[in-house]
Every structure is written in structure tokens, then in C-alpha cells.
XYZ file of C-alpha atoms in Angstrom:
198
model
C 57.525 87.489 122.393
C 59.674 85.538 124.407
C 61.236 86.326 127.736
C 64.820 87.694 128.212
C 67.425 84.980 129.573
C 69.787 85.219 131.900
C 73.095 83.329 132.204
C 73.097 81.738 135.644
C 76.679 79.926 135.454
C 79.908 81.270 134.258
C 83.366 79.753 134.052
C 86.380 82.351 133.396
C 89.299 80.990 131.273
C 91.129 80.786 134.350
C 88.708 78.547 136.282
C 88.403 76.614 133.107
C 92.077 75.889 132.670
C 92.850 75.469 136.391
C 90.270 72.520 136.395
C 92.802 70.580 134.047
C 95.731 71.121 136.996
C 98.948 69.880 135.845
C 97.887 68.359 132.620
C 97.773 71.604 130.841
C 100.204 71.811 127.773
C 100.273 74.440 124.671
C 102.248 76.461 122.461
C 101.910 80.227 121.591
C 104.104 82.528 119.464
C 103.685 85.511 121.215
C 102.695 85.611 124.796
C 103.295 89.309 125.648
C 105.429 91.156 128.052
C 107.404 89.764 130.916
C 104.481 90.529 133.533
C 101.879 88.833 131.255
C 104.128 85.879 131.214
C 104.464 86.018 134.703
C 100.481 85.927 135.343
C 100.202 82.792 132.954
C 103.291 81.187 134.965
C 101.374 81.968 138.179
C 97.941 81.416 137.419
C 98.408 78.008 135.403
C 101.413 77.015 137.278
C 103.069 76.078 133.830
C 106.761 76.744 132.980
C 107.370 79.171 130.132
C 110.205 78.470 127.637
C 111.302 80.248 124.545
C 112.025 77.731 121.568
C 114.954 79.263 118.929
C 113.934 78.943 115.529
C 114.849 75.987 113.626
C 115.828 77.724 110.353
C 117.763 80.841 109.650
C 115.514 83.829 108.905
C 114.480 84.456 105.268
C 114.064 88.017 105.003
C 116.056 91.199 105.023
C 114.824 94.157 107.494
C 115.462 97.604 105.823
C 115.968 100.834 107.666
C 112.663 102.267 109.018
C 111.317 105.327 107.474
C 109.595 107.586 109.481
C 107.277 110.479 107.909
C 106.435 113.764 109.431
C 102.936 114.357 108.213
C 100.291 112.306 106.278
C 101.330 113.605 102.669
C 104.891 112.286 103.254
C 103.710 109.062 104.621
C 101.581 108.376 101.754
C 104.424 109.232 99.341
C 106.869 107.149 100.862
C 104.746 103.992 100.826
C 103.689 104.760 97.339
C 107.031 105.420 96.144
C 108.541 102.158 97.624
C 105.655 99.998 96.545
C 105.887 101.322 93.031
C 110.019 101.018 93.112
C 109.955 97.292 94.407
C 107.078 96.344 91.929
C 109.406 97.545 89.076
C 111.533 94.825 89.906
C 108.806 92.309 89.470
C 108.237 91.532 93.167
C 105.118 91.434 94.759
C 104.085 93.911 97.490
C 102.433 93.491 100.873
C 101.235 96.467 102.502
C 100.051 96.157 106.005
C 97.815 98.764 107.740
C 96.267 99.556 111.014
C 92.935 100.375 109.864
C 90.322 100.063 106.900
C 90.496 103.568 106.369
C 94.592 103.435 105.989
C 94.076 100.850 103.441
C 91.576 102.491 101.380
C 93.598 105.760 101.449
C 96.582 103.952 100.352
C 95.036 102.155 97.685
C 93.369 105.495 96.015
C 96.993 106.952 96.208
C 98.348 103.843 94.433
C 95.673 103.936 91.851
C 96.805 107.667 90.509
C 99.865 106.148 89.777
C 99.719 102.345 89.181
C 97.548 100.218 87.252
C 94.248 99.396 89.329
C 94.015 95.532 88.453
C 97.244 94.816 90.332
C 96.034 96.483 93.377
C 94.167 93.955 95.799
C 92.606 95.048 99.076
C 92.093 92.482 102.199
C 90.298 94.294 104.892
C 87.939 91.935 106.425
C 87.817 88.347 106.906
C 84.357 87.920 106.417
C 84.057 89.060 102.795
C 85.704 86.490 100.831
C 88.631 88.809 100.065
C 91.267 85.986 100.810
C 90.634 84.182 97.816
C 91.829 87.448 95.791
C 95.245 87.180 97.638
C 96.075 83.541 97.885
C 98.581 83.909 95.370
C 100.471 87.034 94.567
C 102.123 87.566 91.102
C 105.017 89.815 90.131
C 103.988 93.630 90.498
C 101.006 92.866 92.232
C 100.350 95.026 95.505
C 98.047 93.503 98.143
C 97.045 96.394 100.794
C 95.728 94.591 103.916
C 94.856 95.399 107.691
C 96.943 93.886 110.275
C 93.897 92.133 111.773
C 92.687 90.818 108.199
C 96.165 89.602 107.532
C 96.260 87.259 110.547
C 96.278 83.604 109.556
C 96.343 84.234 105.783
C 99.075 82.467 103.904
C 100.251 84.045 100.547
C 101.667 81.886 98.169
C 104.866 83.420 96.815
C 106.174 81.023 94.133
C 105.832 83.439 90.989
C 107.853 86.355 92.797
C 110.672 84.136 94.713
C 113.081 84.282 91.675
C 112.615 88.149 91.799
C 113.293 88.502 95.292
C 110.289 87.612 96.914
C 107.716 89.704 98.922
C 108.545 93.028 99.985
C 106.615 94.080 103.188
C 105.336 97.586 104.086
C 104.347 98.163 107.578
C 102.559 101.594 107.698
C 102.050 102.191 111.463
C 104.121 101.414 114.328
C 102.855 98.848 116.612
C 101.627 99.791 120.092
C 103.739 97.379 121.826
C 106.862 94.661 121.535
C 104.113 91.740 121.329
C 102.202 93.144 118.230
C 105.883 93.927 116.551
C 106.813 90.315 117.116
C 103.364 89.107 115.893
C 104.145 91.005 112.730
C 107.292 89.784 112.283
C 106.207 86.201 112.891
C 103.641 86.467 110.491
C 106.201 87.641 107.751
C 108.643 84.669 108.643
C 106.077 82.284 108.777
C 104.746 83.133 105.464
C 108.188 83.074 103.803
C 109.203 80.021 105.788
C 105.973 78.094 104.525
C 107.329 78.627 101.037
C 110.980 77.773 101.836
C 110.354 74.476 103.205
C 107.736 73.780 100.120
C 110.840 74.205 98.120
C 113.276 72.402 100.216
C 111.193 69.269 100.497
C 110.458 69.013 96.516
């Protein structure tokens, strides 16, 4: 048996970064609300600027659909996914929870071939290998957290209109909405750049 250890020294993020004085530089995609940005500016004595996109957005935002109850919610998503997949597109369904992913997968399996449905709910389960490439008529169902930082290769579906993305929940704040949009744009921009640089 060993004795319990205690941390005797602790340095907060704020304390750590202020040690560097005016030699602090960095980039971030989403910093949060105006108040959060102001805190960063005040604490770290940095200027914050918004750098505009260098390329035109490569996506089309469709009108939002709001469901009244869980049954309508499931039906709307499954119909949208199946309709778009019939056009040979790949589908990415972004969910808030693992339970939502599983519920949607079960609903889709009632009407769609199971082999085309891929789940990506946890980063630590090697599931990302299943979703590195999306082929025509495949459906990826992922949690928002699991999908962060994952690049899906869409070469096989570009000629059919690319990736159709369904977000199954209303993000709780503007920062999360921006992160979702940026994730979708980054994936499409990376494919766009790859094709342009060939």
C-alpha cells in the first residue's frame, strides 16, 4: 500500500500563459461569446481579430425542420437520409448523444440496408477507421463530440452532390453552431482544395 499523494503546486491556464507576457500568439476557430472574447483580451492582453474565409463556402444550407415530438423527429431524419441517399449521396447525421445515434440507427435499419449504416460514437473505440471514406448511399451516424477532428473523404460522392449533413439537435449556443458549421465547411474545403491542387 502506498501513501496518498497531494499536489503541492498548481498553475492555472491563466497563470501559465501570463508568464509569457506579450509573446503569446495563436489561432482559434471559435472563441465564444463577446463576453468570453473580452475576458481573453483582458486576461491575456491580446488583440482578437476575425479573419474572413479565403474561399467561397462550398455548401448549401437547407431550411431547418423542427419536429413536434420524438416520432416526428425520427421520421423526418430517416426520410431525409433515405431520400438523399437515393440520389447516390453520402449522409452524415450528427447527434447530441450516443443514445440518439443508436435510436436513429435502429429506425434506419427498419427501412434501409444495415451494411450501409456506420456508427461513430466514441473516439476511443477505433470507429474512425469505418468512416474515413464515405461511399454513395452510405449513412454515417455520429455524435457531435466523436465527429470533432475527423475528416471524412468524400471523393466518391462529389459527382452526386457531395455530403448531405443532418444535424439532429439545436446546439445550446452560438459557439456550438459555429463549430458545427466550421466542421462541415472544413471537411468540404479540404476536399475542394485537394481537387483544385491536382
